[in-house]
Short mmCIF file of C-alpha atoms in Angstrom, two decimals:
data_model
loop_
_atom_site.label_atom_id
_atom_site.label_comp_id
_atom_site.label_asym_id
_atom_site.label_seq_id
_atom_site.Cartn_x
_atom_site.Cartn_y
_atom_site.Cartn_z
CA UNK N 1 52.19 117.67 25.59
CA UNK N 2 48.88 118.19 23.49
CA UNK N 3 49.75 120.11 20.42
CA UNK N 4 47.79 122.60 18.85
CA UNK N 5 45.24 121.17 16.15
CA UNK N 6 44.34 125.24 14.68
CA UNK N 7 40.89 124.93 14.72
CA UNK N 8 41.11 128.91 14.64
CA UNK N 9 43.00 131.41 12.46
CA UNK N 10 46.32 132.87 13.82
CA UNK N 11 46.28 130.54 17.23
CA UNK N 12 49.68 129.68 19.09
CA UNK N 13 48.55 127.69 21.31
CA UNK N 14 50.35 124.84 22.64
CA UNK N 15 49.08 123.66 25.78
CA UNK N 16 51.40 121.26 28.15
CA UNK N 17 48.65 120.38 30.98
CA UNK N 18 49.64 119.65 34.36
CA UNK N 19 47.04 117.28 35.55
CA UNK N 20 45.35 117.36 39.18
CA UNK N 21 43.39 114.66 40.49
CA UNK N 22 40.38 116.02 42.64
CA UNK N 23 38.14 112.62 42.28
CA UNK N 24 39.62 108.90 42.91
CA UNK N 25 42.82 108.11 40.69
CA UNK N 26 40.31 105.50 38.77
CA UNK N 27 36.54 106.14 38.62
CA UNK N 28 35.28 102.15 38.48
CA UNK N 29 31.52 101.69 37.12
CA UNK N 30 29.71 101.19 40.43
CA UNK N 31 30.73 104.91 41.56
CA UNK N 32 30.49 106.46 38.40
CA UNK N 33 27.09 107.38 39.07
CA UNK N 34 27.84 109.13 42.48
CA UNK N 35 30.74 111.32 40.55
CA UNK N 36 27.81 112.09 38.19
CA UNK N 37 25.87 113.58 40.57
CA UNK N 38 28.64 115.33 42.59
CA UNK N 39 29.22 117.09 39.44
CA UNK N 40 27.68 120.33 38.71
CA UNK N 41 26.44 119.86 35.42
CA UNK N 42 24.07 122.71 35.17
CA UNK N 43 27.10 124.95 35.93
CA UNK N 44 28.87 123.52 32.58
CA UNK N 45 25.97 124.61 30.72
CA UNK N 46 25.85 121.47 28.43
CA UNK N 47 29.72 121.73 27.90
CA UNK N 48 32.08 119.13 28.94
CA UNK N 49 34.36 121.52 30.68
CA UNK N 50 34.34 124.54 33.15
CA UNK N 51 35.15 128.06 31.73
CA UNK N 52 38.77 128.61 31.46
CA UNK N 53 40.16 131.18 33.71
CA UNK N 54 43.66 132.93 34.15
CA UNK N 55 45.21 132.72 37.50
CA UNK N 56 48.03 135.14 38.84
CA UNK N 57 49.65 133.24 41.91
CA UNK N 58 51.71 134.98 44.53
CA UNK N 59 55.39 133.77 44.70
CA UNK N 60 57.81 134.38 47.76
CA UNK N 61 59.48 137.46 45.26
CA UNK N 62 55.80 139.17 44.69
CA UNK N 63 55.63 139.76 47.74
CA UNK N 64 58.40 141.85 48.33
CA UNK N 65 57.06 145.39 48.56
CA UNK N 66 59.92 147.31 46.76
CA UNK N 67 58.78 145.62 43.16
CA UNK N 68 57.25 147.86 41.17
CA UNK N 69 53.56 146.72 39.53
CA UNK N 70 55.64 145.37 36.52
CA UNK N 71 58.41 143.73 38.93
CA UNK N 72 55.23 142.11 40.80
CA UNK N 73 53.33 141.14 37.09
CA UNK N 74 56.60 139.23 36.21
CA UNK N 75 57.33 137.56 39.40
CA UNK N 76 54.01 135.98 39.85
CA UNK N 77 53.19 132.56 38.73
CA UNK N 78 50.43 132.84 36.25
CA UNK N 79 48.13 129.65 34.52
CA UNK N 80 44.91 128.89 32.97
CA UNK N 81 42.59 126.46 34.64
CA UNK N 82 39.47 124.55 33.94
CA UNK N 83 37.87 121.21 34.78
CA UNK N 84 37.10 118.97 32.11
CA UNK N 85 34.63 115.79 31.90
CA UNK N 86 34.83 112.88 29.60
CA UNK N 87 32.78 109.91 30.92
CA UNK N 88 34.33 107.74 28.28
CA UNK N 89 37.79 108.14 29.79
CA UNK N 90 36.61 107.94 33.19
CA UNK N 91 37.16 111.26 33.77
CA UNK N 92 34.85 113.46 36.00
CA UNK N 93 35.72 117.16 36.91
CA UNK N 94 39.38 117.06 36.18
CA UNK N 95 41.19 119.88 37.12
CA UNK N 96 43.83 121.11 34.25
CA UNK N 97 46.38 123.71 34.40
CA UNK N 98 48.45 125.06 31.95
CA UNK N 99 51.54 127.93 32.43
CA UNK N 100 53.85 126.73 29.26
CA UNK N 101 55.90 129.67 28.08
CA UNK N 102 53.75 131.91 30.54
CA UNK N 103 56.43 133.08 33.14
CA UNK N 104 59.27 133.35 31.00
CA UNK N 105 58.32 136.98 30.12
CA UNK N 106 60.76 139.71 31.09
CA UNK N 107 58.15 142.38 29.72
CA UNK N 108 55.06 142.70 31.84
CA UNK N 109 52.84 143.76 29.15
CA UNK N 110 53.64 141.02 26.94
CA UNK N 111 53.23 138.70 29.47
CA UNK N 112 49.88 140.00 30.13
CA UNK N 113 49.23 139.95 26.55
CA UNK N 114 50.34 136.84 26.01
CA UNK N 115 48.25 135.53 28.80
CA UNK N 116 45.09 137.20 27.71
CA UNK N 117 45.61 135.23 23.58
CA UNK N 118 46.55 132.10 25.10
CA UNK N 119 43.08 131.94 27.41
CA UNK N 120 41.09 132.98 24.56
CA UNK N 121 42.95 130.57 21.80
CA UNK N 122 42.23 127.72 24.57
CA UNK N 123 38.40 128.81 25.17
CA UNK N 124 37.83 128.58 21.29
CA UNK N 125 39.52 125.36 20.85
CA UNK N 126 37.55 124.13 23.45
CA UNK N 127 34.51 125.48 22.02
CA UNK N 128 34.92 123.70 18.61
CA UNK N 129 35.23 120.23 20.19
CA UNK N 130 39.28 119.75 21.62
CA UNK N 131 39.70 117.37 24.59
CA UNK N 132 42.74 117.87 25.78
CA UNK N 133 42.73 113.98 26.89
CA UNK N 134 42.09 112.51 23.62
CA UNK N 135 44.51 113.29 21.21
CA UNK N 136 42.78 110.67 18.63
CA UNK N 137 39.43 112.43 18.91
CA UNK N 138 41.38 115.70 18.09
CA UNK N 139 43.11 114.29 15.03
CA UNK N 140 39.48 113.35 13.54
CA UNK N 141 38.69 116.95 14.82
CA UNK N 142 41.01 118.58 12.40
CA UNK N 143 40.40 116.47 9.53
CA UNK N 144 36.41 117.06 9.96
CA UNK N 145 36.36 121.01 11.19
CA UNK N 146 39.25 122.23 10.04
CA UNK N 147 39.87 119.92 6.33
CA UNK N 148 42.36 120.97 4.22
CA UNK N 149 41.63 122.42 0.86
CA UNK N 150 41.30 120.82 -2.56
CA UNK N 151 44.97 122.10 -3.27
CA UNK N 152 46.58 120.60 -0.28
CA UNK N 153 44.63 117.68 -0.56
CA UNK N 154 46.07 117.18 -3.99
CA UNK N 155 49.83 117.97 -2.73
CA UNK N 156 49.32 115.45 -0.36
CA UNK N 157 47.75 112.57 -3.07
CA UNK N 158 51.02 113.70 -5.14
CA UNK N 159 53.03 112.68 -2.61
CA UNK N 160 51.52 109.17 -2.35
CA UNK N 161 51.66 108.64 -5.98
CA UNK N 162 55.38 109.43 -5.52
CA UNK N 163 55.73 106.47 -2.63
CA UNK N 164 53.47 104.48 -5.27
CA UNK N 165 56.53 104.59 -8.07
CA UNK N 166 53.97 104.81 -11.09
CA UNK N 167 55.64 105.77 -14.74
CA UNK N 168 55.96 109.57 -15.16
CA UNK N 169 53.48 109.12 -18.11
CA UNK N 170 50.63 108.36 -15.77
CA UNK N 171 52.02 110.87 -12.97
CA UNK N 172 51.69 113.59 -15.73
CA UNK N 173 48.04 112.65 -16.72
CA UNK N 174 46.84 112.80 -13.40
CA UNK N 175 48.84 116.08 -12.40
CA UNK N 176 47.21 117.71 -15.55
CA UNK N 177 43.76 117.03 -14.45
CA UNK N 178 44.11 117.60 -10.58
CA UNK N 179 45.88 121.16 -11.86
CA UNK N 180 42.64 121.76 -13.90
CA UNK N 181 40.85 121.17 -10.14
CA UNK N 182 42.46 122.78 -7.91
CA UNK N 183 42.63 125.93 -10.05
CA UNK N 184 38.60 125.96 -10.03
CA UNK N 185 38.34 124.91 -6.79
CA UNK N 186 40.91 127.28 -5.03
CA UNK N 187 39.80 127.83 -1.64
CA UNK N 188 37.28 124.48 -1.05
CA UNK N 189 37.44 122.40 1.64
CA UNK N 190 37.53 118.90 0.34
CA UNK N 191 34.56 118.07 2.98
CA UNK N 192 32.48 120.92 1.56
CA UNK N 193 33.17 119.12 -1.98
CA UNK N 194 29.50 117.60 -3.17
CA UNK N 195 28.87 115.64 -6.39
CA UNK N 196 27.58 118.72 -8.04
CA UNK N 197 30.63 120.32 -7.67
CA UNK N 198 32.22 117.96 -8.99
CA UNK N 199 29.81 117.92 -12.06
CA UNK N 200 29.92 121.23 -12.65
CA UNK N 201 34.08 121.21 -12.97
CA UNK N 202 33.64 118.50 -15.20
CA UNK N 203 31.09 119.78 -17.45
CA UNK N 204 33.00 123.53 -17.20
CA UNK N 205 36.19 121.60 -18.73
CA UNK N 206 33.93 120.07 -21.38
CA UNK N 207 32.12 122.95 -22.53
CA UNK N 208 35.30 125.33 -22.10
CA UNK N 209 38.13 123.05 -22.66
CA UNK N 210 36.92 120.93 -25.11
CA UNK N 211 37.42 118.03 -23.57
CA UNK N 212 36.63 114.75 -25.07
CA UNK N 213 34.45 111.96 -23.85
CA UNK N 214 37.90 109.99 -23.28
CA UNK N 215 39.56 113.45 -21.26
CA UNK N 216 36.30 113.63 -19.03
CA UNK N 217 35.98 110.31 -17.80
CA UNK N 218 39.86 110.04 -17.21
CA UNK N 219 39.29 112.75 -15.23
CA UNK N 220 36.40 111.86 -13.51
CA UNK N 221 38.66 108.36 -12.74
CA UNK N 222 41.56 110.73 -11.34
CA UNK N 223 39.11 112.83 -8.98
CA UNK N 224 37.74 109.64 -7.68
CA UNK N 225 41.17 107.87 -7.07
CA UNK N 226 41.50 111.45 -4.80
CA UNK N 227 38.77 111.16 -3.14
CA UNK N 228 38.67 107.61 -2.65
CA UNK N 229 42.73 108.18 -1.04
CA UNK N 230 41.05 111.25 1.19
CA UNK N 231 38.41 109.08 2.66
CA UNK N 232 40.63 106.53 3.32
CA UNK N 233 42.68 108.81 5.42
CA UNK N 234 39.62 109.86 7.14
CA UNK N 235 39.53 113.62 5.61
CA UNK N 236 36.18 113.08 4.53
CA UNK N 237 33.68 110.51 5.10
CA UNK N 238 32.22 109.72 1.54
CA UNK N 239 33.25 109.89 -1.69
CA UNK N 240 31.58 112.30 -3.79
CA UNK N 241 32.43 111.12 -7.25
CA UNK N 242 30.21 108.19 -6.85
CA UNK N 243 27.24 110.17 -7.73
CA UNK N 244 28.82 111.57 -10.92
CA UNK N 245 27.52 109.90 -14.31
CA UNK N 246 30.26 108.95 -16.93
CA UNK N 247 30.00 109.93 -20.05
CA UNK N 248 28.76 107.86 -22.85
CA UNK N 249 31.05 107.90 -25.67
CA UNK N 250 33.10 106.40 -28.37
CA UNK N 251 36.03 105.25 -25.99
CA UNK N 252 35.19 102.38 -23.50
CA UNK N 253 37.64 100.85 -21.15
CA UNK N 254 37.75 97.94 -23.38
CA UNK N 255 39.36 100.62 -25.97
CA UNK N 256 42.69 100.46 -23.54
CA UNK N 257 45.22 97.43 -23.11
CA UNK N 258 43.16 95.21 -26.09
CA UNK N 259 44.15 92.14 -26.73
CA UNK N 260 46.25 91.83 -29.82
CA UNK N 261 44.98 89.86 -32.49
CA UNK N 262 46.69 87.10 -33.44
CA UNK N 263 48.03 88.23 -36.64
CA UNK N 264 49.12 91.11 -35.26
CA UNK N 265 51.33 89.49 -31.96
CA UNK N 266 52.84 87.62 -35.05
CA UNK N 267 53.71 91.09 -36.70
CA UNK N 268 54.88 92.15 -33.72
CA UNK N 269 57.33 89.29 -32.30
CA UNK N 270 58.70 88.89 -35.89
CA UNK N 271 59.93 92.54 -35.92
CA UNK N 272 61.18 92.41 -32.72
CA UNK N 273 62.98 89.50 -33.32
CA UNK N 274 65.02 90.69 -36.10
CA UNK N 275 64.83 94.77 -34.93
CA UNK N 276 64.55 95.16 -31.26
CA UNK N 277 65.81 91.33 -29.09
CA UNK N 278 65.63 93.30 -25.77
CA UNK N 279 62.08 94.25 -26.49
CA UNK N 280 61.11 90.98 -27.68
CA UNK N 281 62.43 89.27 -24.52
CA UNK N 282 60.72 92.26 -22.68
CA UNK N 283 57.34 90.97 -24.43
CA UNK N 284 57.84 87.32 -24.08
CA UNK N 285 58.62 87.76 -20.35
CA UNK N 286 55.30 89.23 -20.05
CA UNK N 287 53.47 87.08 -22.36
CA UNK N 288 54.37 83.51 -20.61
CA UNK N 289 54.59 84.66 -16.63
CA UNK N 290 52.00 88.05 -16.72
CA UNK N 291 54.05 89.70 -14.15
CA UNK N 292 53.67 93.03 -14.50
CA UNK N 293 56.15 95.69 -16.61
CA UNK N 294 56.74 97.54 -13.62
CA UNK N 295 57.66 94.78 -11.39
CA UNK N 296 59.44 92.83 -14.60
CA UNK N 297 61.84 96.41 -14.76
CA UNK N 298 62.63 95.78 -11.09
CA UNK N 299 63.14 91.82 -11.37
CA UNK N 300 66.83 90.93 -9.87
CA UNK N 301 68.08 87.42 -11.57
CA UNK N 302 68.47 86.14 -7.72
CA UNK N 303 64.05 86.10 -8.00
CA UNK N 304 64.42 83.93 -11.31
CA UNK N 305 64.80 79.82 -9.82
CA UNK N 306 65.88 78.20 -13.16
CA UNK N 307 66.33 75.15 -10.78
CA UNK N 308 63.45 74.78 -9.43
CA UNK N 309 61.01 76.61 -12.41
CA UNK N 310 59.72 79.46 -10.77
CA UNK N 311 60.31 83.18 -10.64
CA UNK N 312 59.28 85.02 -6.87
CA UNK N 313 58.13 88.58 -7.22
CA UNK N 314 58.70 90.04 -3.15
CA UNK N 315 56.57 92.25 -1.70
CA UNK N 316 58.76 95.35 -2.18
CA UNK N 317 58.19 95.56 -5.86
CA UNK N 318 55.29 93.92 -6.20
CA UNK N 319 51.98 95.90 -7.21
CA UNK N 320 50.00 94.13 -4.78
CA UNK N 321 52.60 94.40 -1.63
CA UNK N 322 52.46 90.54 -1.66
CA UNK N 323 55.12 88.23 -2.50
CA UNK N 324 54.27 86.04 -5.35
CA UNK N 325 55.73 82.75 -6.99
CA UNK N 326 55.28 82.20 -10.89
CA UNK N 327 55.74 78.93 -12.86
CA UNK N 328 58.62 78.88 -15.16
CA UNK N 329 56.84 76.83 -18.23
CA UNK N 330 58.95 74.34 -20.27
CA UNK N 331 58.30 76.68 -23.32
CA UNK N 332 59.80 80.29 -21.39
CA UNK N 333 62.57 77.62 -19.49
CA UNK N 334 64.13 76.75 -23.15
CA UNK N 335 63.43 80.57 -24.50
CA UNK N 336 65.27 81.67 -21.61
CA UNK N 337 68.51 79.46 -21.91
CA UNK N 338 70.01 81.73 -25.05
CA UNK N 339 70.81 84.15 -22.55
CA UNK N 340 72.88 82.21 -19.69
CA UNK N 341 71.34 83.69 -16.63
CA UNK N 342 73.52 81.63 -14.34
CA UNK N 343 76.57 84.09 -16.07
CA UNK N 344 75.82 87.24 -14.24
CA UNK N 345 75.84 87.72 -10.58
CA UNK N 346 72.64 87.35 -8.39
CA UNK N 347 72.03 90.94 -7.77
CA UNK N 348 72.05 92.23 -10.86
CA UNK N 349 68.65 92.95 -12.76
CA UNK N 350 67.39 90.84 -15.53
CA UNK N 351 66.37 93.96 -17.59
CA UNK N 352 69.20 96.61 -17.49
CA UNK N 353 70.23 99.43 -18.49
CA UNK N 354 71.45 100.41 -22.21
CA UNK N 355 68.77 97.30 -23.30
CA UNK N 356 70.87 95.00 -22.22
CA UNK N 357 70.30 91.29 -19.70
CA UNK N 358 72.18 91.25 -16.23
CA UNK N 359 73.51 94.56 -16.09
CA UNK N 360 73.76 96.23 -12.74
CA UNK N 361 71.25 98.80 -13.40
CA UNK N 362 67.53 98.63 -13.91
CA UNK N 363 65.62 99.44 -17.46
CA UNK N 364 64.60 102.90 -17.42
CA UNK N 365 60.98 103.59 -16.59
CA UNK N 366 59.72 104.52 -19.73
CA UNK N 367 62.00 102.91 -22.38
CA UNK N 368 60.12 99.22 -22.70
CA UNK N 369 56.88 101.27 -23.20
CA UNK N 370 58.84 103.56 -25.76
CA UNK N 371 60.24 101.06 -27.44
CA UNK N 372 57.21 98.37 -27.48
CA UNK N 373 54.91 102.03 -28.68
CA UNK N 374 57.34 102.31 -31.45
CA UNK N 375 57.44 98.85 -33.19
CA UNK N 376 53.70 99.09 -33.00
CA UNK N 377 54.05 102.57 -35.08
CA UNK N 378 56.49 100.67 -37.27
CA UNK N 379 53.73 98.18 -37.88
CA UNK N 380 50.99 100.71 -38.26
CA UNK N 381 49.39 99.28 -35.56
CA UNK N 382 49.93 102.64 -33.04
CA UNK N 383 45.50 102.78 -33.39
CA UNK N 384 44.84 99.63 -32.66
CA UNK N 385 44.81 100.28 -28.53
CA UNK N 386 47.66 97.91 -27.97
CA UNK N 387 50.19 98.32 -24.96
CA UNK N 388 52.29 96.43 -22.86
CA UNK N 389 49.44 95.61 -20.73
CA UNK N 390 48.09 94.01 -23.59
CA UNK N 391 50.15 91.29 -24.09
CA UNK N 392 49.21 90.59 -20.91
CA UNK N 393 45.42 90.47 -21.65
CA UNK N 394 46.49 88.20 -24.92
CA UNK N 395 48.28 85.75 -22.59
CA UNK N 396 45.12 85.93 -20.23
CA UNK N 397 43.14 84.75 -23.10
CA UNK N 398 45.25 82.38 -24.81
CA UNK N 399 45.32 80.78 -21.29
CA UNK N 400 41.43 80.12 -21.19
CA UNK N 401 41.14 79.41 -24.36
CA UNK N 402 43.98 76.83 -23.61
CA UNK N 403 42.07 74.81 -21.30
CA UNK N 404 43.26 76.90 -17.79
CA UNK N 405 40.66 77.47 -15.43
CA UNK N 406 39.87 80.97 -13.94
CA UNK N 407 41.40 80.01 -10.92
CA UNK N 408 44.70 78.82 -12.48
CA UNK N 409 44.94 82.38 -14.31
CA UNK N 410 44.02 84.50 -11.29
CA UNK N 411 46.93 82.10 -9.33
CA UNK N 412 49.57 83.09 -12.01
CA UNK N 413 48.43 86.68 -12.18
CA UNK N 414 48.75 86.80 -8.83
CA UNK N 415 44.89 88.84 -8.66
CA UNK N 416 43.00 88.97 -5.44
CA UNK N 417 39.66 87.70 -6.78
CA UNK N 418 37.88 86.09 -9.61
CA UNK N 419 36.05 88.73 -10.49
CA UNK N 420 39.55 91.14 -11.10
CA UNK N 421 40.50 88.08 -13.43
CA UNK N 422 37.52 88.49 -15.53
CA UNK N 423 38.49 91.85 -16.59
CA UNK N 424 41.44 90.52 -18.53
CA UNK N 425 38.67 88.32 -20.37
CA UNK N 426 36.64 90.71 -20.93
CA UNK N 427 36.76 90.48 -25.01
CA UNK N 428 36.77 86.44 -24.56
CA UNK N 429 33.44 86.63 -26.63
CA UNK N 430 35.49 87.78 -29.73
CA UNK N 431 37.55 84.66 -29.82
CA UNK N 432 34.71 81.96 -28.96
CA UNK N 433 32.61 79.88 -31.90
CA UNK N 434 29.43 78.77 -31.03
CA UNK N 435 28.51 76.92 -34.30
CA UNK N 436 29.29 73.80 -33.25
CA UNK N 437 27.90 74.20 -29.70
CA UNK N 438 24.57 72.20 -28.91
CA UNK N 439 22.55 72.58 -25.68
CA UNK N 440 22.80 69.98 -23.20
CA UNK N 441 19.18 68.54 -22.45
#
């Protein structure tokens, strides 16, 4: 069974083809030419397939005089047929029949009417490109003819944020700015979507929205993290946002996740210490292994190997989808022995619920954040750009600055490449003296 790809409006059908072989059973390449010219290609009229007609077959019961015209319509066997060609496949002059759902009429008229919307759904599917051999060719048919619009595109990237488990926080941001989209762009196709399009939405929200340098650009980011998810699932075949500038403006991507001074990381673990011990530990945890907050909620004390120093981070929670093993350093080993690990059982999670260690329930999503956002507030340090992610830049640093190489740090941070390492040192230059430095000769 083939079914329907709806490359036309209001179209039921669903063909079931009964194939019949009127060349060899395998067309091999030294007679491929002779089927070639057996076939009458002229009569196709550069089409790969013979025009589709309805057949009404005499059955034993037609024939019995006494039926009426509408007895006789009802007993007879009725099908489409065509012949098809696809020289990729092998295929020459294939005869196909279809009769699904035909003959199971017990009104005459519908079944004539029936017959008559399921020959011309077929001839306009065939028409726009359907092989009814290939059912991969017609899944790339309906992404590329038929596309889906920028609503249902973004219904669809929802969807696979959902899978993705990001924090509601950044589910909300980029809901807010695909709902700005889809409401100007209604009734698009997302391959009739064109840079300039995209421009002018973005320019549209700036002049009439007000948006800021910062709300542009994380927009811009969102619409190409949608586009760059559609073309990976083949819906379109470039991404359009690539040709849209950024704006220039106060906020730069080294305004997010900065690295925390070091006055200020002493600020911060000091009030934690005395105010907030689950967010401290939270922080530290971060600070000497960099594995992520999101993966460090999901941590189970069976991944932390006080024996053997080393904490594994398994695919299933792991940002990257790849299990990963991180030191244990003498320094976290002896901060972690105030809270006798080895006490709870195995399967319990290392951040839990109601702020406590080893409960049987994971951290909420958001409350680290929440709580790590308000010490910083506390501090009067909420402007300085500082998040969780940042202690995880500061560690990066330290690190370097510490004598690791930039292999070492993109091993522990578990990265794919150098150059996604760099990124975290990306303000190195702030924390480097040259003075002293003299040019080797």
């Amino acid at each position: 069974m083939v079914e329907n790809i709806g490359l036309s409006t209001n179209r039921t059908l669903n063909p079931n083809y009964q194939i019949v072989n009127t060349t060899p059973e395998e067309v091999s390449d030294n007679n491929r030419t002779y089927c070639k010219q057996r076939f009458n290609f002229t009569a196709m009229k550069d089409k790969p397939y013979t025009e589709p007609e309805l057949k009404r077959n005499e059955t034993h019961e037609s024939r019995n005089p006494k039926l009426t015209k509408s007895q006789r319509v009802l007993a007879e066997h009725w099908f489409i047929e065509y012949k098809y060609t696809d020289l990729s496949l092998n295929l020459v002059n294939q005869r196909v029949k279809n009769s699904k759902g035909m003959n199971k009429f017990t009104d005459a008229k519908l079944k004539e009417k029936n017959a008559i919307s399921e020959l011309e759904s077929l001839k306009s599917l065939l028409e726009e490109g359907w092989n009814p051999f290939n059912e991969e060719s017609n899944i790339n048919l309906r992404k590329t003819i038929v596309s889906i619009t920028i609503p249902e595109s973004i219904n669809l990237y929802k969807n696979f944020l959902l899978e993705e488990n990001l924090r509601r926080k950044t589910l909300q941001t980029y809901e807010s700015k695909l709902k700005y989209f889809g409401e100007y762009y209604p009734l698009l196709k997302v391959n009739q979507v064109t840079n300039q399009k995209i421009s002018d939405f973005l320019k549209f929200q700036r002049t009439d929205k007000k948006w800021s340098s910062k709300t542009y650009n994380a927009a811009h980011q969102i619409i190409n993290a949608l586009f760059t998810y559609l073309l990976n699932a083949n819906y379109v075949t470039e991404n359009p946002v690539k040709g849209v500038v950024r704006l220039k403006g106060n906020t730069t991507p080294s305004d997010l996740h900065k690295v925390i001074k070091d006055e200020h990381f002493k600020l911060i673990r000091d009030y934690l210490a005395i105010n907030d011990k689950f967010t401290e530990f939270f922080v530290t945890a971060i600070y000497y292994t960099c594995i992520r907050p999101k993966e460090l909620r999901q941590l189970k004390l069976k991944m932390v190997d006080l024996s053997n120093n080393k904490i594994v981070v398994p695919s299933e929670i792991s940002k990257n989808k790849r299990t990963g093993t991180i030191p244990i350093t003498p320094m976290f080993k002896e901060y972690l022995k105030q809270f006798n690990l080895d006490s709870f059982p195995k399967e319990n999670y290392l951040f839990s619920s109601a702020s406590s260690i080893g409960g049987s329930d994971k951290v909420g999503e958001n409350t680290p954040y929440y709580r790590f956002m308000s010490c910083l507030k506390k501090l009067n340090l909420d402007g300085e750009g500082y998040t969780l992610y940042s202690v995880k830049h500061t560690s990066n640093v330290a690190r370097y600055l510490g004598g690791w190489s930039l292999a070492e740090i993109m091993a522990v941070n578990r990265h794919g490449s150098i150059s996604q390492t760099e990124t975290y040192l990306r303000e190195l230059n702030k924390f480097i003296e040259f003075n002293d430095k003299e040019v080797p000769l």
